[in-house]
Coordinates of C-alpha atoms and ligand atoms in Angstrom, one line a residue:
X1 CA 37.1 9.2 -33.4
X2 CA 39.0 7.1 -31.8
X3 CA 36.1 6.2 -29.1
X4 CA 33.8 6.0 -32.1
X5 CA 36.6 3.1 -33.3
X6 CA 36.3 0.8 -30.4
X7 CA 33.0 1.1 -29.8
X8 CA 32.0 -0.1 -33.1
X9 CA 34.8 -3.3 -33.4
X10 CA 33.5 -4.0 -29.2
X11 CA 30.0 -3.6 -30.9
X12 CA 30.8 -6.2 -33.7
X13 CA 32.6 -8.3 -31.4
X14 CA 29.8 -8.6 -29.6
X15 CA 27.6 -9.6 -32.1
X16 CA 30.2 -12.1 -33.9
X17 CA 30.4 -13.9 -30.5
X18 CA 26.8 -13.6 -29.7
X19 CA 25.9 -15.1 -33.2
X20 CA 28.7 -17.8 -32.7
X21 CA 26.6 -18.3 -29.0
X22 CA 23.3 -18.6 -30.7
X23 CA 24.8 -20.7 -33.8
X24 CA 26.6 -23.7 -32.0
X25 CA 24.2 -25.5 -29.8
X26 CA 25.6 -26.0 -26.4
X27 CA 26.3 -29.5 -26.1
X28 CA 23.8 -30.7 -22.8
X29 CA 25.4 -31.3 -19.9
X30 CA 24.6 -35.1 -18.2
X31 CA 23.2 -34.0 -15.1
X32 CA 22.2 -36.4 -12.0
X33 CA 21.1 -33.3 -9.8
X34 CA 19.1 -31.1 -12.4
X35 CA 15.7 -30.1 -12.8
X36 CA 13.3 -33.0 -11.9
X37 CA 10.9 -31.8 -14.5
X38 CA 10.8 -29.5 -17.4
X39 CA 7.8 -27.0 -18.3
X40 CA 5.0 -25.9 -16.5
X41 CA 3.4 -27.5 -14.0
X42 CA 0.0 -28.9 -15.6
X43 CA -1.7 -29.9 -12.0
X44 CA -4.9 -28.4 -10.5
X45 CA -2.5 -27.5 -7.4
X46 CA 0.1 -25.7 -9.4
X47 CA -2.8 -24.1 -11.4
X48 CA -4.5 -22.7 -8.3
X49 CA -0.9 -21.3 -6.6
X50 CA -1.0 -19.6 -10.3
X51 CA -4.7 -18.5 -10.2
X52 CA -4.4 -16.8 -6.7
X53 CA -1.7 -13.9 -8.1
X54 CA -1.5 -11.9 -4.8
X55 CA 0.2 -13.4 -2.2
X56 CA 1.2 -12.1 1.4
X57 CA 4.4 -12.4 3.2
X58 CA 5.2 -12.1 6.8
X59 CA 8.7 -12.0 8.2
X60 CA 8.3 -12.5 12.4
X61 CA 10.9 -14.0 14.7
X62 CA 13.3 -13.2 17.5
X63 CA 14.8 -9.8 15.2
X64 CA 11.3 -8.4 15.4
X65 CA 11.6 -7.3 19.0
X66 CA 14.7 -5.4 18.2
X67 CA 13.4 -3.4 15.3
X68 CA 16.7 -3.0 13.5
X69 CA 18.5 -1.4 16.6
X70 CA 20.7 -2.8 18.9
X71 CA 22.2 -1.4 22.5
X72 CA 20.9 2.0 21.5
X73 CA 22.4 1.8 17.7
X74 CA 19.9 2.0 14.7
X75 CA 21.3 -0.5 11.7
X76 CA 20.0 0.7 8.7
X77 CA 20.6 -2.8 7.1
X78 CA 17.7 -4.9 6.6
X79 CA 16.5 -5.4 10.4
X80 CA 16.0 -9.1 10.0
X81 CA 20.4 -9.3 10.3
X82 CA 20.4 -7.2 13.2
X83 CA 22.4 -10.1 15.0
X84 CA 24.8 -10.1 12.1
X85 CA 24.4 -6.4 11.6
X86 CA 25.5 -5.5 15.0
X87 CA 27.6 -8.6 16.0
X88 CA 25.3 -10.1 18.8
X89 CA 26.8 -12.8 20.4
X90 CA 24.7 -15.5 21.1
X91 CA 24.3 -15.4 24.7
X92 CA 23.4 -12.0 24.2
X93 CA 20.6 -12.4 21.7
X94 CA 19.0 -15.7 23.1
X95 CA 18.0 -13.2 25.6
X96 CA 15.2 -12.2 23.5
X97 CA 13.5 -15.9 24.1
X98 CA 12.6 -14.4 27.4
X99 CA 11.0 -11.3 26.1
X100 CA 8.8 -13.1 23.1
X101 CA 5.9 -12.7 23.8
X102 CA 3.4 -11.8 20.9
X103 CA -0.6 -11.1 21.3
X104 CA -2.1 -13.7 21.5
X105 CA -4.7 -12.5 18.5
X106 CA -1.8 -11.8 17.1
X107 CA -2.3 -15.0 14.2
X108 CA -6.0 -14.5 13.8
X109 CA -5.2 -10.8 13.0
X110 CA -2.7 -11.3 10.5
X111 CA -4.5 -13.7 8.9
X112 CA -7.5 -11.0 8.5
X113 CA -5.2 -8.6 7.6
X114 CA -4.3 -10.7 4.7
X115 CA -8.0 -11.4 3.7
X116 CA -7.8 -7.6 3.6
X117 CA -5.2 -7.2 1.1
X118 CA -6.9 -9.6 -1.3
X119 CA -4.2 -12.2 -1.1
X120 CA -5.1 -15.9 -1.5
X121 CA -2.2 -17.0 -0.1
X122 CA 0.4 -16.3 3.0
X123 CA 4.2 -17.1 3.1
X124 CA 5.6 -17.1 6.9
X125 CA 9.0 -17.4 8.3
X126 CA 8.8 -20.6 10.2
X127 CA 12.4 -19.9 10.9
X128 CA 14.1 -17.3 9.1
X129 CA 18.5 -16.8 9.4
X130 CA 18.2 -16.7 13.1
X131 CA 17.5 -20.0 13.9
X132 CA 14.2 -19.6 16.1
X133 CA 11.3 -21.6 15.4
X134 CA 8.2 -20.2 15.0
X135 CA 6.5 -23.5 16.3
X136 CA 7.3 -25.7 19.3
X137 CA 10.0 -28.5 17.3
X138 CA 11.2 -31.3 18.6
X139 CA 14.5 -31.0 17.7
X140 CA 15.3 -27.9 18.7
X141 CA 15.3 -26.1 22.1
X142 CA 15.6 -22.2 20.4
X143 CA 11.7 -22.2 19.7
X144 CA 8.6 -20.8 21.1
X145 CA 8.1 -23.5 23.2
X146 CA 11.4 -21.7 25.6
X147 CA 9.3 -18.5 25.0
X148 CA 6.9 -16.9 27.6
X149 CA 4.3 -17.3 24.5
X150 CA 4.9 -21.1 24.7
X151 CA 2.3 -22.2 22.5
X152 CA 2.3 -22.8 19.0
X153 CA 2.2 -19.6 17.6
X154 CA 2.9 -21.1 13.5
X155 CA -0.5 -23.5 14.0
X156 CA -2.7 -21.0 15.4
X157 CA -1.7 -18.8 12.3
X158 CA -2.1 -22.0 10.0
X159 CA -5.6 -22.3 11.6
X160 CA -6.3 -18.6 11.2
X161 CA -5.4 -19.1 7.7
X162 CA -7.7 -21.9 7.3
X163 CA -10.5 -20.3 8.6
X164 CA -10.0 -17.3 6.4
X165 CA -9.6 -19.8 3.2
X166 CA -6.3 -18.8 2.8
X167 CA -3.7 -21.1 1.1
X168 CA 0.0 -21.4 3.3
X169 CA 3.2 -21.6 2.3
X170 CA 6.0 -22.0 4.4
X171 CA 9.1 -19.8 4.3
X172 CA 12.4 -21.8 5.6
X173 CA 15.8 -21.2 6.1
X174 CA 18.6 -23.3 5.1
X175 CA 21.1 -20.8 6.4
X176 CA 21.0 -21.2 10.1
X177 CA 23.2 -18.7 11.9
X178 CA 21.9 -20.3 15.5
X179 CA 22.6 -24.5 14.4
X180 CA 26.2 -25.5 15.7
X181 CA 26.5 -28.3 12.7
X182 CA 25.5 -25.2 9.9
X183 CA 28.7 -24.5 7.9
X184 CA 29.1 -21.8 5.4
X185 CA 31.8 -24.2 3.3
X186 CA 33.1 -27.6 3.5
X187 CA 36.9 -26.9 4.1
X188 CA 37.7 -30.4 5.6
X189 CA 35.8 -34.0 7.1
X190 CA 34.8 -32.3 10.1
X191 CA 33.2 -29.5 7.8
X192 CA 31.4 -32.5 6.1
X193 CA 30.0 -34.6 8.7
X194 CA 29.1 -31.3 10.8
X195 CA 27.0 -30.3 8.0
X196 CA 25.6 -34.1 7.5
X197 CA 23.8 -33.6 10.9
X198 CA 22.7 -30.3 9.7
X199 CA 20.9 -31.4 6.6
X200 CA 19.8 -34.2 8.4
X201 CA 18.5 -31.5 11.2
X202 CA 17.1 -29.2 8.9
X203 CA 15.0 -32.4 7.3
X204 CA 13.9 -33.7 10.4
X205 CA 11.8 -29.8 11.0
X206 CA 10.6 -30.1 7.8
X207 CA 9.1 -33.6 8.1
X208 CA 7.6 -32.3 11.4
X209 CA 6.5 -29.4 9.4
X210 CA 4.5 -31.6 7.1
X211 CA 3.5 -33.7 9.7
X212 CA 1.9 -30.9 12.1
X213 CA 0.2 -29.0 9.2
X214 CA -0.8 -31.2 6.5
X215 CA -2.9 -28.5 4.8
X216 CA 0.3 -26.5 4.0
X217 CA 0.7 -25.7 0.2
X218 CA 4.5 -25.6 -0.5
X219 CA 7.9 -24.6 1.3
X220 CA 9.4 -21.2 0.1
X221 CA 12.8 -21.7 0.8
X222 CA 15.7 -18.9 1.4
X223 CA 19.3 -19.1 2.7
X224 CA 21.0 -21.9 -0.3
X225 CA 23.6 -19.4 -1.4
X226 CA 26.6 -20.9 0.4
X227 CA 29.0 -22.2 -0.8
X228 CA 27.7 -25.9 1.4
X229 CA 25.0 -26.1 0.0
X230 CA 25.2 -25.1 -3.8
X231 CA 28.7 -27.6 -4.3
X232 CA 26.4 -30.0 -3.1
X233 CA 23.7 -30.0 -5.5
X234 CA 22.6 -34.1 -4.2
X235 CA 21.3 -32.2 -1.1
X236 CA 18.6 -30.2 -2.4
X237 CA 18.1 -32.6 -5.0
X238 CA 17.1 -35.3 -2.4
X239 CA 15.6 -32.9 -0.1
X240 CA 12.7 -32.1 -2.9
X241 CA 12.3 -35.2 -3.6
X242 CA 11.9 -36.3 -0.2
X243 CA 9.3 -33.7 0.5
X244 CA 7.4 -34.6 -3.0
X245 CA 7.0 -37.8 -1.5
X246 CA 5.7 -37.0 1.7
X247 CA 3.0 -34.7 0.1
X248 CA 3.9 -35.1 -4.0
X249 CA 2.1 -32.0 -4.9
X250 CA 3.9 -28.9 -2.6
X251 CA 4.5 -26.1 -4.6
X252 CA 8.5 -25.4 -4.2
X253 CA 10.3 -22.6 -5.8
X254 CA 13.3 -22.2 -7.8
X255 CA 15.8 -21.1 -4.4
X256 CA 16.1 -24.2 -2.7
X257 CA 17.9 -26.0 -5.5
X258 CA 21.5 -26.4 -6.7
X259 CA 22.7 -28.9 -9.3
X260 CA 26.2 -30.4 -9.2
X261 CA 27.6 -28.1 -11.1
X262 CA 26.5 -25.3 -8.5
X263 CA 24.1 -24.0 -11.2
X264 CA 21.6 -22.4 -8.6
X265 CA 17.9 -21.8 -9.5
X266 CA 18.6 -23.0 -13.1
X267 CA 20.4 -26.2 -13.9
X268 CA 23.3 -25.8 -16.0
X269 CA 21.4 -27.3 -19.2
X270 CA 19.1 -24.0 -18.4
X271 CA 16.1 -25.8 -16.8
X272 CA 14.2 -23.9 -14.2
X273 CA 14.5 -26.3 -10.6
X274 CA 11.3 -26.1 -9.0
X275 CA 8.3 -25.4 -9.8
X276 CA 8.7 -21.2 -10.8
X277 CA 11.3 -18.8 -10.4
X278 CA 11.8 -17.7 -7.2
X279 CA 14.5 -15.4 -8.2
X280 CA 12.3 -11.9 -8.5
X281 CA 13.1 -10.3 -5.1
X282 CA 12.3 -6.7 -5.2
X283 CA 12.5 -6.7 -8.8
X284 CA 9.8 -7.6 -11.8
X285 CA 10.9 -8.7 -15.2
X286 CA 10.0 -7.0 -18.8
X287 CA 7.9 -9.5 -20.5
X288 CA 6.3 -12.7 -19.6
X289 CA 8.3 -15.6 -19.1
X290 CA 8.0 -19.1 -20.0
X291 CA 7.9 -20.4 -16.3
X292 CA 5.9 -19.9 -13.5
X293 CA 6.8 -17.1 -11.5
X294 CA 6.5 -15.3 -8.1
X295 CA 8.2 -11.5 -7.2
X296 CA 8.0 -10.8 -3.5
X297 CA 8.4 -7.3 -2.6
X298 CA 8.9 -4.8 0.5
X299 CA 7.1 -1.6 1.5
X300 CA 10.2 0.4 2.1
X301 CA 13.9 -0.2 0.2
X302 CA 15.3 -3.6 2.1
X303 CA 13.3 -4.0 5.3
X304 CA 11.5 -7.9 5.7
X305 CA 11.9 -7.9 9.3
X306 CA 10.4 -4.7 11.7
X307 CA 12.5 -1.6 11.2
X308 CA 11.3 0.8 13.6
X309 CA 13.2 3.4 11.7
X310 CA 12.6 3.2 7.9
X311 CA 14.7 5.3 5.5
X312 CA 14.6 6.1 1.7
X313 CA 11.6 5.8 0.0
X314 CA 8.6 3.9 0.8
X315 CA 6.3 2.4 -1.3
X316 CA 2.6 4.2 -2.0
X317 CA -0.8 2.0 -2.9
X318 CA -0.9 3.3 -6.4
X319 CA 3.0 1.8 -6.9
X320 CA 1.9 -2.0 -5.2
X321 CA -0.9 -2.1 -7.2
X322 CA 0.7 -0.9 -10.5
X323 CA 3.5 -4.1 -10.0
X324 CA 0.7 -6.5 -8.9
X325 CA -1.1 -5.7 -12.2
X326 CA 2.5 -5.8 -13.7
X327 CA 2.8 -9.4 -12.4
X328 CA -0.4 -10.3 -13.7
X329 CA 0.3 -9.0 -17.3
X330 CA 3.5 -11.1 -17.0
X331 CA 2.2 -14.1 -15.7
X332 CA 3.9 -14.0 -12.4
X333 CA 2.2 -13.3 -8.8
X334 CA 3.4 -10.9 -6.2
X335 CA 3.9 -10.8 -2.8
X336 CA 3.8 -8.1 0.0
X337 CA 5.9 -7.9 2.4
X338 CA 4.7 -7.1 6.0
X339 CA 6.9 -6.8 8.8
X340 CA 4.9 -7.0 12.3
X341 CA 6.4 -5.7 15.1
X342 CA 7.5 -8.1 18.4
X343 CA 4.4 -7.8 20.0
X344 CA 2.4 -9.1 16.8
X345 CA 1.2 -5.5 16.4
X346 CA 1.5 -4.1 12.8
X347 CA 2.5 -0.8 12.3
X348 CA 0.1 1.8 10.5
X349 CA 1.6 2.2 7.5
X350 CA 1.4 -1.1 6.2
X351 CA -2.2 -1.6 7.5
X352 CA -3.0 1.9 5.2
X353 CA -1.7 -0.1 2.2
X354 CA -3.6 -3.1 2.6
X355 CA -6.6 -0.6 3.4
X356 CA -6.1 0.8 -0.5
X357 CA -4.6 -2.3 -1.6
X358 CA -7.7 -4.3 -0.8
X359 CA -10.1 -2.0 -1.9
X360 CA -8.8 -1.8 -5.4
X361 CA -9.1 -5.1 -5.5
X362 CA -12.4 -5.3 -4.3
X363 CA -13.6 -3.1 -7.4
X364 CA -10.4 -4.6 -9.8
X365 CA -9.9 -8.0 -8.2
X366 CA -11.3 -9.4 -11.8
X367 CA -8.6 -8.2 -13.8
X368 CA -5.9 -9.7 -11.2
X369 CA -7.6 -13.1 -9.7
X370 CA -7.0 -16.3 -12.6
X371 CA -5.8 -13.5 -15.2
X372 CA -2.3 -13.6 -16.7
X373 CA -0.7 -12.5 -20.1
X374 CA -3.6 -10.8 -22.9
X375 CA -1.1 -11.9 -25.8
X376 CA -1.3 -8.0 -26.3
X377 CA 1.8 -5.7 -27.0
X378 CA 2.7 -3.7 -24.2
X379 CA 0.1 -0.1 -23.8
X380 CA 1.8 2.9 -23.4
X381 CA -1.1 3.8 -20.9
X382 CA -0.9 0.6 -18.6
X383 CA -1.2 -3.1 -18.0
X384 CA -3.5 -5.6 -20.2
X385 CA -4.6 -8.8 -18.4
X386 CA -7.0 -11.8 -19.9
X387 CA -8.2 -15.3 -18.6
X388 CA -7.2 -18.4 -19.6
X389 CA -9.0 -19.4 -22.8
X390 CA -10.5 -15.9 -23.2
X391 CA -9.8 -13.2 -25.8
X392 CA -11.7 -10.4 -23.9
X393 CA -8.5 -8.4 -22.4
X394 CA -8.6 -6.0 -19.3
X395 CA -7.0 -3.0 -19.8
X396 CA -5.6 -1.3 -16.4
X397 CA -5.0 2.1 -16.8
X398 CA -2.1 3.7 -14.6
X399 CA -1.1 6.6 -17.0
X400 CA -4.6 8.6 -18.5
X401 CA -3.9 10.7 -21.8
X402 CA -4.3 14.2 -21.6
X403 CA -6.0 13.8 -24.6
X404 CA -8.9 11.4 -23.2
X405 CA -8.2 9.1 -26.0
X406 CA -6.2 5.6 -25.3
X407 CA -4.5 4.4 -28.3
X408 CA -4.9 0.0 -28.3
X409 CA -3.0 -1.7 -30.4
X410 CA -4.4 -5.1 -31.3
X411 CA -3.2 -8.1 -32.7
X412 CA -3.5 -8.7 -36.3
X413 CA -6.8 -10.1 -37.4
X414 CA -7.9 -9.1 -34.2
X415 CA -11.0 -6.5 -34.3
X416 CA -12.5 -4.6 -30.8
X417 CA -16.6 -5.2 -30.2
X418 CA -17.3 -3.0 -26.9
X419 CA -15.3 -1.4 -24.6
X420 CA -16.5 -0.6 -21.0
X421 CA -15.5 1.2 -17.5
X422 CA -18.2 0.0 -15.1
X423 CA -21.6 0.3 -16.6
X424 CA -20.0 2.8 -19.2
X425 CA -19.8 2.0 -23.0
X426 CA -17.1 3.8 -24.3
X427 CA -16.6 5.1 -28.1
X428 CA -14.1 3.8 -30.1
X429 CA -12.7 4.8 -33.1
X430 CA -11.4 2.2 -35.6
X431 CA -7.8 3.5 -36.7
X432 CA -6.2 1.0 -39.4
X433 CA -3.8 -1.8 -39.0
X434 CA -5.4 -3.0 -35.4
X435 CA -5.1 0.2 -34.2
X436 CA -8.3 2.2 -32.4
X437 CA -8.8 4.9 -30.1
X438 CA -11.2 4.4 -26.9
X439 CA -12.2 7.3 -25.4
X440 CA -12.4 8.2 -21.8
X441 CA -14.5 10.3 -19.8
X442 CA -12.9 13.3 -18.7
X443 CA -12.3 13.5 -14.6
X444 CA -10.3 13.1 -11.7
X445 CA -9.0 9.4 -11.4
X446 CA -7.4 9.0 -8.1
X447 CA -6.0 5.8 -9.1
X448 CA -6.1 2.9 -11.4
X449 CA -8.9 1.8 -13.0
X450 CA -10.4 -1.1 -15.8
X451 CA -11.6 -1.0 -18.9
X452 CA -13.3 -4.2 -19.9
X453 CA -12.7 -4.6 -23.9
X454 CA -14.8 -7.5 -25.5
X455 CA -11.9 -8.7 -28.4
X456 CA -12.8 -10.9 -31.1
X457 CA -11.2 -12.5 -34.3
X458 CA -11.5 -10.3 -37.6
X459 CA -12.7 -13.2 -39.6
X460 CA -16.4 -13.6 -37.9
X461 CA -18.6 -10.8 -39.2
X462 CA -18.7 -7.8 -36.9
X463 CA -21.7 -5.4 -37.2
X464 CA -21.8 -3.4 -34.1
X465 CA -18.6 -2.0 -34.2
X466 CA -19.5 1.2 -32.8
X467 CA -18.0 4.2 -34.7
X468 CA -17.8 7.9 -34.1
Ligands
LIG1 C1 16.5 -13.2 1.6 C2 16.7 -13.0 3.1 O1 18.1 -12.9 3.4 C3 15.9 -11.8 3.5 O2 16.1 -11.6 4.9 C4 14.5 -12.0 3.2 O3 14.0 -13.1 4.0 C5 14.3 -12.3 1.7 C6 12.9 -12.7 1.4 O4 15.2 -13.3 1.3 O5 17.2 -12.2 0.9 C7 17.5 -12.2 -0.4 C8 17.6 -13.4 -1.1 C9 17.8 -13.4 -2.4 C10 18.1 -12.2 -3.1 C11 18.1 -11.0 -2.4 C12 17.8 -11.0 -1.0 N1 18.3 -12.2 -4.5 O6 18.3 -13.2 -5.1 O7 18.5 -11.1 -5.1

């Protein structure tokens, strides 16, 4: 009784306060630092970065060679920390300069292995917590030109790419746990004019960046979440903007930014900074959302970096492809994570999935490339994708009824002319209120597969509605 009690008065509480929330406008807060543009982006270069829906990720650097273990110790932490993990001082783990020392097909495969998956784009960790630069800088000594690899490991990729017709984003680290003037907070003047030369570092590389690979698409940037840079929203305000001018149409996602208010990702008036959410890491939303968006994701739990020792579950084909159809539905794009091991080699695990991966899209790659929301309530048996502009709707079956019948609910008004699996035409049967059951052939499916369902509005006259 008395838990009955206060759950219903916590229950009405809640929705008194949440209807007072919704009621009362929130007055907008005068920002300086916000979002530099509201909605989506309407350009052909935001529009392709949309189209291309699987993406590729590769985390490489220094924390490779050490494959989450240190001194004989396995960290089960995400093997990209190791030196935080395991305390490394730095004379200790500048060591590893000596020892990097990648294939030298090392780019050229990657990038191949990416054409593989079916990704039209690759994110790489030009220089990820760690510090160490994946390409010869001139500011910086901690960089692959100290490296027995000397040579610039990031353009040969960036060619590789090119040559593969790949679009490039690169990954960058505001966090820099190797940078003397890189402060987690600003406790005093020192603090401040120690992390001046730091920002003023950090934008330096990324002009060079720009400068040595013009062809680059966007910066995906990681590391903003101290408290240095998100009290200081003018930073990353100015740093976008400096970049936008340099090359106006990068595609930059929602991580770099903070506003003065230390509203991060979204300003505190609620508008997305950036160009889409860059917030889905390892995690998809429910329905689609109004902006942009982009979820990378790993093979095993938390591993970017090589782990030679992966625990807890690990990803299967079937589950990679079920969230890049997910994204899709929802208007978002996903990412793989691959983690290639110090000597550029990539362990056989992750070159299975992309085997599978790849091949599904191969046959399904229709349903994913330039698809996005079908408008559709969400099918009990799957995902439903569409093109831009189009009302026919691919449906991507992931869960196949025992009873060989999918039920497809359509929108109202909305009537179903065909609806095929390959060179199939399958029977439907009409149901009431937009309602209809397709029926499947009864077999094996090993995995995922799309039916193609030619969707048109109620009002033209429909004679071939096939009926059983
Ligand atoms: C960051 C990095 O620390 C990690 O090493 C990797 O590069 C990943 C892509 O990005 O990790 C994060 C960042 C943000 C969240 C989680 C992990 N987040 O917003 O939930």
């Amino acid at each position: 009784m008395a838990t009955q009690f206060l759950t219903s008065t916590s229950l009405m509480a809640m929705l008194f306060f949440g209807l007072v929330d919704q009621d009362v406008p929130k007055p907008r807060v005068e920002l300086k630092y916000g979002a530099q543009r509201e909605g989506r982006r309407p350009d052909a270069d935001m529009a392709k970065w949309r189209a291309h829906r699987l993406g590729m990720i590769i985390h490489f650097g220094l924390y490779s060679q050490a494959g989450g273990a240190w001194d004989g110790v396995s960290y089960p932490f995400a093997a990209e920390f190791i030196k935080a993990n395991a305390k490394v001082p730095d004379v200790e783990y500048d060591k590893l300069l000596k020892t990097f020392n990648p294939d030298r097909n090392a780019p050229k495969n990657w990038a191949s292995l990416a054409k593989q998956l079916g990704a039209k784009y690759v994110v790489i960790t030009t220089k990820h917590h760690e510090g160490f630069c994946l390409w010869p800088s001139k500011h910086t000594d901690f960089a692959v030109q100290s490296t027995p690899y000397k040579t610039d490991f990031l353009g040969e990729f960036v060619n590789a790419c090119d040559e593969e017709g790949l679009d490039v984003m690169l990954y960058y680290s505001i966090l820099d746990w190797h940078h003397k003037s890189w402060r987690y907070s600003l406790k005093d003047e020192d603090d401040h004019a120690e992390f001046m030369k730091y920002w003023e570092f950090a934008t330096l590389q990324l002009e060079e960046l720009l400068e040595r690979y013009p062809g680059v698409k966007g910066f995906w940037f990681d590391g903003t979440w101290d408290s240095s840079v998100k009290n200081n929203g003018f930073l990353t305000y100015e740093l976008e903007q400096r970049l936008r001018e340099i090359k106006p149409n990068l595609v930059i996602g929602s991580r770099l930014r903070a506003d003065e208010t230390g509203a991060r990702h979204f300003d505190a008036n609620g508008q997305l900074m950036g160009d889409y959410e860059q917030g889905w890491e390892r995690k998809l939303p429910i329905s689609p959302l109004e902006n942009d968006w982009e979820c990378v994701m790993t093979v095993p739990e938390n591993q970017w970096g090589y782990h030679a020792n992966w625990t807890g579950h690990v990803k299967d084909s079937i589950e990679l492809i079920e969230m890049l159809a997910k994204c899709t539905a929802l208007d978002g794009n996903f990412v793989l994570n691959i983690g290639p091991r110090g000597d550029g080699s990539i362990r056989s695990e992750e070159i299975q999935l992309v085997r599978e991966i790849g091949s599904w899209m191969d046959i399904n790659g229709d349903a994913i490339y330039n698809c996005g929301t079908s408008g559709l309530e969400r099918q009990d048996w799957g995902w439903t994708t569409a093109r831009e502009g189009s009302t026919d709707v691919n449906a991507i079956i992931f869960n196949v009824p025992v009873s060989g019948r999918l039920n497809l609910q359509l929108k109202k008004g909305e009537v179903i002319k065909s609806a095929t699996l390959g060179d199939k035409i399958l029977q439907i049967e009409e149901n009431g209120d937009g309602r209809y059951f397709i029926r499947i052939p009864k077999m094996d499916y090993d995995t995922a597969f799309v039916i193609k369902l030619q969707i048109v509005d109620g009002k033209q006259t429909v004679t071939d509605v096939p009926k059983i």
